[in-house]
Amino acid sequence: AEYLDNILSKPLNPSLLLNAIMEAFGETSSHLSHIGMDNDLDEQALRSIQGARILLVEDNEVNQQVACELLQQARFVVDVANHGLEAIAMLAPGRYDCVLMDMQMPVMDGLEATRRIREDARFANLPILAMTANAMVEDRRRTHDAGMNDHIAKPIRPTELFNALRRWIPPGERDLPALVADVDEGGTDTASLPEMPGIDTAAGIARMAGNSGAYRRLLNKFADNQENTVAEIRKAMDRGDGALALRIAHTLKGVAGNISALSLQLTARDLEAALKDGGTEGLDGLILATEQELGRVVSVIRTALHPPLKTLPGTLSLVDITPRLLTLRELLTQYDSEAEDLLSAILEEVSDPALLASLKVLNTQITRDDFDNAVVTLDALIETIAGSDEGQS
């Protein structure tokens, strides 16, 4: 089998064709900022399938966030399974209109899960769409042989994803979920984002269908979840588990593409190819290069989105902060993703070291979607502040 640089799904349009050509030549043209749900596919085109229930089978939290944000913003109902065995346990006749299936997962991969699902006659007509960062002819054949209906390349392009859903989800009248209104006023305008060398923020926001708030959350999740990825590859290699090392490198390639960190994506791709070949020549150099590039990208994200303490104005007093913390608590109890944006705003106005330490613990919990424990942490902080105010009165 031969590596392909990209896959174009039919029906083809000039915008997607131009983007693919530019990417093949290593360009990051401004055209890449128009891959969102714009003229290529508006909401009206999705009307007949909106409200459909989709099962997303994906083990990586960054990839989960990308797909969930896109689908929920387009008014689909989404459930998440972390691997194939969990997905099989969640299936029931008529429960889902479509399954989006990652290929490489722990416990049970997408191919095996699909084969087992197809053994059950009740799911013979359930659309199962493969999602993978591998663009190889052999991979396309394997997904087809396993019983998958179609193939969506990672990093996900909104238009490609939605066109695939239109092809396979039967149209019908369905109840629509509430629309989470957190798209920034500026749309794909990156003026509110600081410069991030090595990351094409315009393309990244476009991959989130213009939702720059979602893109900020994605960058934070990437930095938190992927920082130790190369260390995990080294540990897997030390244990002789080449399959695990390959899967980790494959995932890194995909999530780097999702945030539009092109250099890291290419470096991880080379590492994945070397691990797949099974040779050792040059492997140490590729691992080191990936480690260095990943460290640079994580540092860029954290410096850009979380400036050092000395640059913060520190104007928020304990009296001022309590009402905002109560608002934050309300968002957390509703599992509202706007909680992360509000906390980021609070962090920019706090300079007290003890308060900052507590807020950073809270921030880590929120970026990991651990909202229940975040509420516990926040309640303790609010109680501490209240006690401090009583002591001073």
XYZ file of C-alpha atoms in Angstrom:
393
model
C 0.000 0.000 0.000
C 1.134 3.519 -0.714
C 0.769 6.593 1.503
C -1.654 9.209 0.234
C -1.403 12.836 1.248
C -5.135 13.379 1.536
C -8.568 12.011 0.749
C -11.304 13.979 -1.011
C -14.873 12.899 -0.429
C -17.539 13.286 -3.099
C -19.449 15.422 -3.803
C -16.363 17.534 -4.419
C -16.311 21.331 -4.360
C -13.632 23.806 -5.496
C -12.877 25.020 -1.964
C -12.012 21.544 -0.659
C -9.992 20.763 -3.800
C -7.935 23.941 -3.444
C -7.333 23.291 0.263
C -6.089 19.781 -0.513
C -3.723 21.058 -3.209
C -2.314 23.738 -0.901
C -1.779 21.232 1.914
C -0.062 18.793 -0.452
C 2.510 21.484 -1.224
C 2.956 22.361 2.448
C 1.140 25.660 2.215
C -1.064 27.157 4.938
C -2.997 29.477 2.679
C -5.700 31.767 3.956
C -8.062 29.536 1.989
C -7.747 27.068 4.846
C -9.668 29.489 7.024
C -12.794 28.835 4.961
C -13.271 25.153 5.707
C -15.972 25.753 8.284
C -19.708 25.446 7.814
C -20.038 28.406 5.483
C -20.949 28.534 1.796
C -19.940 24.898 1.315
C -22.654 23.642 3.644
C -25.059 25.868 5.552
C -27.399 24.876 8.349
C -30.336 24.653 5.960
C -28.610 21.791 4.145
C -28.451 19.868 7.434
C -32.039 20.572 8.457
C -33.378 17.161 7.403
C -30.935 15.249 9.633
C -30.519 17.620 12.585
C -31.464 16.087 15.911
C -30.048 12.713 14.850
C -28.380 10.702 17.621
C -24.729 9.941 16.945
C -22.428 7.592 18.854
C -18.835 8.867 18.759
C -16.317 6.085 19.465
C -12.969 7.737 20.231
C -10.402 7.284 22.992
C -8.535 10.601 22.793
C -10.027 13.546 24.715
C -8.813 16.158 22.218
C -10.433 14.322 19.314
C -13.584 13.821 21.401
C -13.808 17.551 22.017
C -13.336 18.452 18.342
C -16.061 16.092 17.141
C -18.487 16.877 19.982
C -18.145 20.655 19.585
C -18.799 20.433 15.831
C -21.724 18.048 16.114
C -23.420 19.777 19.043
C -23.023 23.178 17.415
C -24.758 21.726 14.332
C -27.557 20.467 16.627
C -26.907 16.751 16.717
C -27.225 14.644 19.884
C -23.883 13.022 20.734
C -22.872 10.229 23.097
C -19.234 9.195 23.540
C -17.724 5.720 23.918
C -14.027 5.478 24.768
C -13.375 2.234 22.867
C -15.113 -0.373 20.750
C -16.228 -2.655 23.566
C -17.886 0.260 25.339
C -19.608 1.227 22.089
C -21.075 -2.268 21.654
C -22.458 -2.127 25.195
C -24.144 1.216 24.452
C -25.851 0.118 21.243
C -29.511 -0.762 21.146
C -31.872 -1.013 18.148
C -33.067 2.445 17.154
C -30.955 4.273 19.738
C -28.480 5.791 17.266
C -28.791 7.028 13.697
C -25.051 6.816 12.997
C -21.752 5.674 14.537
C -18.490 7.594 14.076
C -15.782 4.999 14.706
C -12.117 5.685 15.375
C -9.772 3.008 14.069
C -6.956 2.744 16.625
C -8.179 2.431 20.221
C -7.236 0.438 23.331
C -9.362 -2.491 24.597
C -11.041 -2.957 21.198
C -10.197 -1.142 17.965
C -12.672 0.146 15.424
C -12.300 -2.703 12.960
C -13.039 -5.431 15.508
C -15.918 -3.426 17.002
C -17.478 -2.962 13.568
C -17.161 -6.650 12.724
C -18.930 -7.583 15.967
C -21.683 -5.018 15.391
C -22.299 -6.349 11.874
C -22.680 -9.900 13.273
C -25.889 -8.675 14.909
C -28.615 -8.534 12.258
C -30.381 -5.755 14.176
C -27.571 -3.361 13.198
C -27.188 -4.426 9.573
C -28.309 -1.024 8.297
C -26.732 1.162 11.004
C -24.311 3.606 9.290
C -20.775 3.212 10.673
C -18.292 5.806 9.440
C -14.568 5.303 10.000
C -12.447 8.172 11.335
C -8.676 7.911 11.027
C -5.567 10.007 10.479
C -4.207 7.269 8.213
C -4.831 8.013 4.540
C -3.749 4.724 2.991
C -5.384 2.626 0.310
C -4.985 -0.468 2.491
C -6.786 1.241 5.401
C -9.714 2.134 3.153
C -9.981 -1.499 2.062
C -9.855 -2.782 5.648
C -12.634 -0.441 6.786
C -14.810 -1.569 3.879
C -14.146 -5.259 4.556
C -15.026 -4.794 8.243
C -18.434 -3.416 7.287
C -17.923 0.342 7.533
C -19.935 2.503 5.164
C -17.605 5.460 4.634
C -14.343 7.075 5.687
C -13.714 10.506 7.257
C -10.092 11.672 7.341
C -8.505 13.291 10.384
C -7.986 16.077 11.143
C -11.720 16.492 10.676
C -12.983 19.096 8.214
C -16.487 20.260 9.123
C -17.744 20.196 5.539
C -16.437 16.675 4.932
C -17.954 15.452 8.197
C -21.361 16.982 7.543
C -21.468 15.821 3.917
C -20.810 12.264 5.107
C -23.614 12.528 7.654
C -25.987 13.774 4.974
C -25.119 10.772 2.813
C -25.799 8.176 5.474
C -28.310 9.457 8.048
C -31.927 8.985 6.930
C -33.776 12.326 6.837
C -36.681 12.843 9.186
C -38.399 15.084 11.715
C -36.509 14.968 15.021
C -36.532 17.021 18.202
C -33.606 19.451 18.136
C -31.289 19.836 21.137
C -30.735 23.307 22.536
C -28.021 25.249 20.735
C -25.075 26.233 22.934
C -24.456 29.869 22.008
C -20.772 30.339 22.659
C -19.484 31.249 19.207
C -17.361 34.362 19.597
C -18.659 37.573 18.083
C -15.587 37.755 15.860
C -16.260 34.396 14.213
C -13.037 33.335 12.536
C -11.356 36.640 13.389
C -8.181 35.775 15.283
C -7.646 39.279 16.673
C -8.610 38.063 20.149
C -5.961 35.322 20.014
C -2.279 36.128 20.594
C 0.211 35.040 17.957
C 1.253 31.395 18.271
C 4.295 30.571 16.120
C 3.919 27.179 14.478
C 0.142 27.081 14.919
C -2.199 28.297 12.173
C -4.919 29.712 14.415
C -7.117 30.788 11.490
C -7.207 27.227 10.161
C -7.699 25.886 13.696
C -10.731 28.085 14.319
C -12.126 27.093 10.929
C -11.806 23.429 11.893
C -14.100 24.278 14.806
C -16.595 25.797 12.335
C -15.693 29.351 13.366
C -16.066 28.805 17.112
C -12.974 30.493 18.534
C -14.067 29.834 22.123
C -14.120 26.113 21.353
C -10.704 26.442 19.719
C -9.256 28.033 22.868
C -10.614 25.153 24.924
C -9.127 22.713 22.441
C -5.675 24.306 22.707
C -5.793 24.125 26.501
C -6.882 20.484 26.426
C -4.113 19.658 23.951
C -1.447 21.214 26.194
C -2.738 19.383 29.274
C -3.325 15.980 27.664
C -0.471 15.674 25.171
C 2.464 17.127 27.102
C 3.815 13.699 28.127
C 2.992 11.878 24.886
C 6.594 11.276 23.800
C 7.502 10.035 27.282
C 4.676 7.497 26.881
C 6.120 6.436 23.512
C 9.539 5.903 25.129
C 8.003 3.814 27.929
C 6.139 1.683 25.407
C 9.331 1.122 23.426
C 11.244 0.196 26.582
C 8.590 -2.462 27.325
C 8.834 -3.780 23.786
C 5.270 -2.693 23.020
C 5.735 -1.326 19.521
C 1.995 -1.492 18.786
C 1.225 0.893 21.651
C 4.025 3.265 20.623
C 2.625 3.286 17.081
C -0.906 4.026 18.297
C 0.300 6.913 20.483
C 2.270 8.451 17.597
C -0.734 8.018 15.304
C -2.956 9.839 17.802
C -0.439 12.659 18.244
C -0.368 13.166 14.484
C -4.140 13.485 14.406
C -4.552 15.846 17.344
C -1.696 18.068 16.101
C -3.642 18.391 12.876
C -6.793 19.279 14.792
C -5.113 22.317 16.372
C -3.351 23.091 13.049
C 0.176 22.657 14.416
C 1.516 21.693 10.986
C 5.192 21.152 11.844
C 4.319 18.901 14.789
C 1.829 17.008 12.637
C 4.491 16.306 10.013
C 7.101 15.314 12.606
C 4.655 12.928 14.286
C 3.748 11.509 10.866
C 7.409 10.693 10.168
C 7.732 9.072 13.594
C 4.587 7.008 13.006
C 5.900 5.823 9.629
C 9.230 4.794 11.183
C 7.495 2.893 13.980
C 5.269 1.149 11.468
C 8.279 0.053 9.388
C 9.724 -1.545 12.508
C 13.313 -0.457 11.883
C 15.553 1.253 14.423
C 17.747 3.363 12.139
C 17.102 7.033 12.813
C 14.288 6.227 15.246
C 15.942 7.881 18.250
C 16.408 11.071 16.237
C 12.742 11.108 15.191
C 11.597 10.561 18.774
C 13.820 13.416 19.960
C 12.628 15.728 17.158
C 8.989 14.977 18.016
C 9.663 15.576 21.705
C 11.283 18.934 21.014
C 8.549 20.095 18.648
C 5.797 18.968 21.019
C 7.470 20.805 23.908
C 7.704 23.944 21.790
C 4.011 23.802 20.801
C 2.856 23.210 24.396
C 5.031 26.104 25.584
C 3.647 28.400 22.874
C 0.062 27.565 23.852
C 0.592 28.084 27.564
C 2.544 31.316 27.116
C -0.093 32.693 24.741
C -3.216 31.714 26.661
C -1.866 31.932 30.225
C 0.610 34.836 30.492
C 3.131 34.851 33.364
C 1.894 36.270 36.662
C 3.938 39.454 36.365
C 1.954 40.491 33.267
C -1.421 40.203 34.990
C -3.036 43.422 36.242
C -4.292 41.844 39.488
C -7.267 44.171 39.951
C -9.794 41.638 41.274
C -10.302 41.726 45.058
C -11.778 38.957 47.215
C -14.985 40.988 47.523
C -15.235 41.378 43.741
C -14.502 37.750 42.943
C -17.241 36.031 44.957
C -20.193 36.903 42.645
C -18.184 35.727 39.644
C -17.287 32.487 41.400
C -20.972 31.887 42.108
C -21.722 32.402 38.413
C -18.917 29.974 37.605
C -20.428 27.432 39.990
C -23.789 27.691 38.230
C -22.117 27.008 34.872
C -20.280 24.009 36.311
C -23.438 22.460 37.738
C -24.979 22.767 34.255
C -21.878 21.209 32.626
C -21.642 24.362 30.518
C -18.396 24.734 28.542
C -18.555 28.514 29.051
C -17.214 27.832 32.557
C -13.708 27.521 31.127
C -13.975 30.898 29.381
C -15.218 32.618 32.560
C -12.409 31.121 34.644
C -9.844 32.266 32.069
C -11.194 35.808 32.402
C -10.985 35.613 36.203
C -7.399 34.322 36.082
C -6.357 37.346 34.042
C -7.447 39.671 36.866
C -6.019 37.839 39.881
C -2.559 38.334 41.387
C -2.944 36.938 44.921
C -0.638 33.843 44.974
C -2.855 31.687 47.222
C -5.974 32.484 45.216
C -4.148 31.837 41.961
C -2.987 28.426 43.189
C -6.568 27.382 43.995
C -7.885 28.722 40.693
C -5.220 26.842 38.745
C -6.251 23.567 40.388
C -9.812 24.400 39.401
C -8.704 25.228 35.857
C -7.005 21.846 35.468
C -10.187 20.055 36.547
C -12.341 22.051 34.139
C -10.044 21.526 31.137
C -10.272 17.798 31.850
C -14.101 18.043 31.953
C -14.039 16.919 35.601
C -16.891 19.281 36.462
C -18.112 17.372 39.529
C -14.780 17.634 41.358
C -14.413 21.209 40.102
C -17.619 22.094 41.986
C -16.157 20.563 45.163
C -12.940 22.587 44.736
C -14.895 25.762 44.011
C -17.185 25.308 47.031
C -14.130 24.993 49.290
C -12.636 28.153 47.774
C -15.872 30.146 48.195
C -16.100 28.995 51.823
C -12.474 30.027 52.445
C -13.114 33.486 50.974
C -16.271 33.873 53.072
C -14.340 32.940 56.219
C -11.619 35.437 55.334
C -14.193 38.222 54.887
C -15.759 37.432 58.301
C -12.338 37.497 59.940
C -11.670 40.960 58.566
C -15.056 42.415 59.573
